[in-house]
Amino acid sequence: SQQGEEDPQALSIQEGENATMNCSYKTSINNLQWYRQNSGRGLVHLILIRSNEREKHSGRLRVTLDTSKKSSSLLITASRAADTASYFCATDQNDYKLSFGAGTTVTVRA
Amino acid sequence: EAEVAQSPRYKITEKSQAVAFWCDPISGHATLYWYRQILGQGPELLVQFQDESVVDDSQLPKDRFSAERLKGVDSTLKIQPAELGDSAMYLCASNGGDSPLHFGNGTRLTVT
């Protein structure tokens, strides 16, 4: 079963704009991770945020975590065509087994 | 950068036939995972190995699926007999300790 749910399911933006997607989950977690998947390829890890952290940055990525609301957001700033992909949140419930959401498909238009 | 290797990249099989997928994790990674990803959905864990031992196979349909990692290195996932509903991407991933997962590019299975 999938613990995380991403919102929106799909997002289309112009190059240079920011993209924001959200993830909600149901039970307490040890950490939450975001992965990217290009069409027909495997998933690539982007960023990990632990349950005691509220915000984390990596390059053009910014992740927030609100454990009281059981939600996280991923912000991609100054988007590029190469950012076109599906983005998945995954939760680790203290057992090193990740539960993935259904993903947000992001299309960046040139 | 080291990668998780999977083969074949694509597999088309008829229902009721047997099919097998192979995965070679990153060297030194003790934990290996097999995930199934149906088109438009997120990956779902089928089986998790720690070295050669199965840690979790609660979501593996054991009447038709089997997985092994005999020497604690590479792994094989088998389906026999394949059913139409098995059409999906089968992803292998590995990690060491509690580090993030490294995924292979998967095997795309089509059952006709």
Short mmCIF file of C-alpha atoms in Angstrom, two decimals:
data_model
loop_
_atom_site.label_atom_id
_atom_site.label_comp_id
_atom_site.label_asym_id
_atom_site.label_seq_id
_atom_site.Cartn_x
_atom_site.Cartn_y
_atom_site.Cartn_z
CA SER A 1 0.00 0.00 0.00
CA GLN A 2 1.16 3.56 -0.71
CA GLN A 3 1.46 5.87 2.27
CA GLY A 4 2.24 9.10 0.46
CA GLU A 5 0.00 11.06 -1.86
CA GLU A 6 1.36 13.76 -4.13
CA ASP A 7 -0.56 16.78 -5.27
CA PRO A 8 -1.03 17.84 -8.01
CA GLN A 9 -0.95 14.73 -10.19
CA ALA A 10 0.40 16.79 -13.07
CA LEU A 11 1.97 20.22 -13.45
CA SER A 12 2.89 22.19 -16.57
CA ILE A 13 5.06 25.29 -16.27
CA GLN A 14 7.13 27.63 -18.41
CA GLU A 15 10.90 27.41 -18.30
CA GLY A 16 12.21 29.72 -15.61
CA GLU A 17 9.12 29.43 -13.42
CA ASN A 18 9.02 27.70 -10.06
CA ALA A 19 7.33 24.33 -9.56
CA THR A 20 5.79 23.30 -6.26
CA MET A 21 4.40 19.90 -5.39
CA ASN A 22 3.07 18.54 -2.15
CA CYS A 23 3.09 15.20 -0.39
CA SER A 24 0.81 14.06 2.40
CA TYR A 25 1.30 10.91 4.44
CA LYS A 26 -0.62 9.01 7.07
CA THR A 27 1.62 7.71 9.84
CA SER A 28 4.67 8.95 11.73
CA ILE A 29 7.94 8.80 9.86
CA ASN A 30 11.69 8.66 10.43
CA ASN A 31 12.44 10.62 7.27
CA LEU A 32 10.89 11.65 3.98
CA GLN A 33 12.70 11.49 0.66
CA TRP A 34 12.06 12.90 -2.80
CA TYR A 35 13.02 11.06 -5.98
CA ARG A 36 12.90 12.00 -9.66
CA GLN A 37 12.11 9.61 -12.49
CA ASN A 38 12.69 10.42 -16.13
CA SER A 39 10.43 8.60 -18.58
CA GLY A 40 11.31 4.91 -18.82
CA ARG A 41 14.19 5.16 -16.36
CA GLY A 42 14.85 4.32 -12.72
CA LEU A 43 14.36 6.70 -9.82
CA VAL A 44 17.08 9.09 -8.73
CA HIS A 45 17.35 10.32 -5.17
CA LEU A 46 17.05 14.10 -4.80
CA ILE A 47 16.88 14.99 -1.13
CA LEU A 48 16.19 13.51 2.31
CA ILE A 49 14.65 15.40 5.21
CA ARG A 50 14.54 13.90 8.68
CA SER A 51 11.55 14.12 10.99
CA ASN A 52 13.31 16.65 13.24
CA GLU A 53 14.08 18.99 10.32
CA ARG A 54 11.70 21.58 8.93
CA GLU A 55 13.45 22.76 5.77
CA LYS A 56 16.30 21.64 3.58
CA HIS A 57 17.95 23.01 0.45
CA SER A 58 19.95 21.39 -2.32
CA GLY A 59 20.83 23.55 -5.30
CA ARG A 60 17.54 24.67 -6.87
CA LEU A 61 15.53 22.35 -4.63
CA ARG A 62 13.83 23.34 -1.40
CA VAL A 63 11.99 20.81 0.73
CA THR A 64 9.82 21.53 3.75
CA LEU A 65 8.38 19.11 6.25
CA ASP A 66 5.48 19.72 8.63
CA THR A 67 5.12 16.65 10.83
CA SER A 68 2.07 18.11 12.62
CA LYS A 69 0.22 18.20 9.30
CA LYS A 70 1.97 15.10 7.97
CA SER A 71 2.93 16.91 4.81
CA SER A 72 5.94 17.93 2.77
CA SER A 73 6.53 20.17 -0.20
CA LEU A 74 9.16 20.21 -2.92
CA LEU A 75 9.97 23.47 -4.65
CA ILE A 76 12.05 23.56 -7.82
CA THR A 77 13.17 27.10 -8.59
CA ALA A 78 14.02 28.51 -12.02
CA SER A 79 12.88 25.35 -13.80
CA ARG A 80 14.64 23.99 -16.88
CA ALA A 81 13.52 21.66 -19.63
CA ALA A 82 15.70 18.98 -18.04
CA ASP A 83 13.48 19.12 -14.93
CA THR A 84 10.68 17.46 -16.94
CA ALA A 85 10.09 14.21 -15.05
CA SER A 86 7.90 12.52 -12.45
CA TYR A 87 8.62 13.36 -8.83
CA PHE A 88 7.86 10.96 -5.99
CA CYS A 89 7.87 11.38 -2.25
CA ALA A 90 8.78 8.36 -0.17
CA THR A 91 8.40 7.87 3.55
CA ASP A 92 10.57 5.79 5.84
CA GLN A 93 8.70 4.60 8.92
CA ASN A 94 11.75 3.60 10.98
CA ASP A 95 12.21 0.32 9.18
CA TYR A 96 14.28 1.40 6.16
CA LYS A 97 11.46 0.36 3.84
CA LEU A 98 10.29 3.21 1.68
CA SER A 99 6.64 3.72 0.75
CA PHE A 100 6.23 5.77 -2.41
CA GLY A 101 3.37 7.99 -3.50
CA ALA A 102 1.87 7.98 -6.98
CA GLY A 103 3.97 10.92 -8.10
CA THR A 104 3.60 14.33 -9.71
CA THR A 105 4.38 14.60 -13.42
CA VAL A 106 6.10 17.89 -14.20
CA THR A 107 6.36 19.24 -17.74
CA VAL A 108 8.58 22.27 -18.31
CA ARG A 109 7.75 24.10 -21.56
CA ALA A 110 10.50 25.90 -23.42
CA GLU B 1 29.47 6.74 -10.44
CA ALA B 2 28.58 3.10 -9.69
CA GLU B 3 25.21 1.95 -10.93
CA VAL B 4 22.69 -0.77 -10.24
CA ALA B 5 22.63 -3.03 -13.30
CA GLN B 6 19.43 -4.73 -14.46
CA SER B 7 18.69 -7.00 -17.39
CA PRO B 8 16.92 -7.42 -19.65
CA ARG B 9 15.81 -3.86 -20.32
CA TYR B 10 12.59 -5.03 -21.99
CA LYS B 11 10.79 -8.38 -21.93
CA ILE B 12 7.71 -9.48 -23.81
CA THR B 13 6.23 -12.81 -22.83
CA GLU B 14 3.00 -14.68 -23.30
CA LYS B 15 0.80 -15.36 -20.31
CA SER B 16 1.50 -18.65 -18.54
CA GLN B 17 5.17 -18.48 -19.53
CA ALA B 18 8.05 -18.12 -17.08
CA VAL B 19 10.14 -14.96 -16.96
CA ALA B 20 13.21 -13.93 -14.96
CA PHE B 21 14.89 -10.63 -14.21
CA TRP B 22 18.43 -10.07 -12.98
CA CYS B 23 19.91 -7.35 -10.81
CA ASP B 24 23.49 -6.54 -9.81
CA PRO B 25 23.55 -3.94 -7.01
CA ILE B 26 26.26 -1.43 -6.27
CA SER B 27 29.29 -3.18 -4.83
CA GLY B 28 29.21 -3.29 -1.05
CA HIS B 29 25.50 -2.57 -0.73
CA ALA B 30 24.10 -5.12 1.70
CA THR B 31 20.43 -4.33 1.14
CA LEU B 32 18.68 -5.09 -2.14
CA TYR B 33 15.08 -4.32 -3.04
CA TRP B 34 12.75 -5.37 -5.84
CA TYR B 35 9.94 -2.94 -6.61
CA ARG B 36 7.08 -3.19 -9.10
CA GLN B 37 5.83 -0.03 -10.74
CA ILE B 38 2.57 -0.07 -12.67
CA LEU B 39 2.29 2.67 -15.28
CA GLY B 40 1.17 5.93 -13.69
CA GLN B 41 1.79 4.74 -10.14
CA GLY B 42 4.64 4.79 -7.66
CA PRO B 43 6.91 1.81 -6.99
CA GLU B 44 5.61 -0.85 -4.60
CA LEU B 45 8.01 -3.05 -2.64
CA LEU B 46 7.92 -6.73 -3.54
CA VAL B 47 10.89 -8.07 -1.58
CA GLN B 48 13.79 -6.79 0.50
CA PHE B 49 17.06 -8.66 1.09
CA GLN B 50 19.70 -8.04 3.72
CA ASP B 51 22.75 -9.83 2.34
CA GLU B 52 21.34 -13.23 1.28
CA SER B 53 18.39 -13.23 3.69
CA VAL B 54 14.86 -12.11 2.93
CA VAL B 55 13.87 -9.31 5.30
CA ASP B 56 10.41 -8.61 3.91
CA ASP B 57 8.45 -10.42 1.22
CA SER B 58 4.99 -9.69 2.59
CA GLN B 59 3.85 -8.11 -0.71
CA LEU B 60 5.35 -10.78 -2.96
CA PRO B 61 2.68 -13.00 -4.60
CA LYS B 62 4.39 -16.19 -3.55
CA ASP B 63 2.19 -18.49 -5.60
CA ARG B 64 3.87 -17.21 -8.75
CA PHE B 65 6.79 -14.97 -7.76
CA SER B 66 10.12 -16.02 -6.30
CA ALA B 67 13.30 -14.11 -5.54
CA GLU B 68 16.75 -15.16 -4.52
CA ARG B 69 20.09 -13.60 -3.68
CA LEU B 70 22.19 -16.69 -3.15
CA LYS B 71 25.61 -15.19 -2.43
CA GLY B 72 24.36 -11.89 -1.10
CA VAL B 73 25.40 -10.05 -4.25
CA ASP B 74 23.27 -10.24 -7.40
CA SER B 75 19.64 -11.25 -7.37
CA THR B 76 17.04 -12.87 -9.59
CA LEU B 77 13.28 -12.30 -9.57
CA LYS B 78 11.16 -14.93 -11.30
CA ILE B 79 7.52 -15.07 -12.30
CA GLN B 80 5.92 -18.38 -13.22
CA PRO B 81 3.38 -18.39 -14.70
CA ALA B 82 3.11 -14.80 -15.89
CA GLU B 83 -0.33 -13.19 -15.96
CA LEU B 84 -1.60 -10.18 -17.91
CA GLY B 85 -1.73 -8.14 -14.70
CA ASP B 86 2.02 -8.61 -14.19
CA SER B 87 2.77 -6.12 -16.98
CA ALA B 88 4.78 -3.41 -15.24
CA MET B 89 8.26 -2.00 -14.68
CA TYR B 90 10.33 -4.09 -12.28
CA LEU B 91 12.89 -1.98 -10.49
CA CYS B 92 15.85 -3.11 -8.45
CA ALA B 93 17.44 -0.85 -5.85
CA SER B 94 20.22 -1.13 -3.32
CA ASN B 95 21.67 0.77 -0.43
CA GLY B 96 24.16 0.50 2.39
CA GLY B 97 22.98 1.22 5.94
CA ASP B 98 20.28 3.90 5.96
CA SER B 99 21.55 5.73 2.89
CA PRO B 100 19.12 6.65 0.10
CA LEU B 101 18.23 4.03 -2.48
CA HIS B 102 20.09 3.68 -5.76
CA PHE B 103 17.82 2.37 -8.50
CA GLY B 104 18.55 0.53 -11.70
CA ASN B 105 16.76 1.47 -14.93
CA GLY B 106 14.36 -1.41 -14.57
CA THR B 107 12.95 -4.17 -16.72
CA ARG B 108 9.78 -3.30 -18.63
CA LEU B 109 7.64 -6.45 -18.75
CA THR B 110 4.76 -6.84 -21.17
CA VAL B 111 2.59 -9.94 -20.85
CA THR B 112 0.45 -10.72 -23.91
#
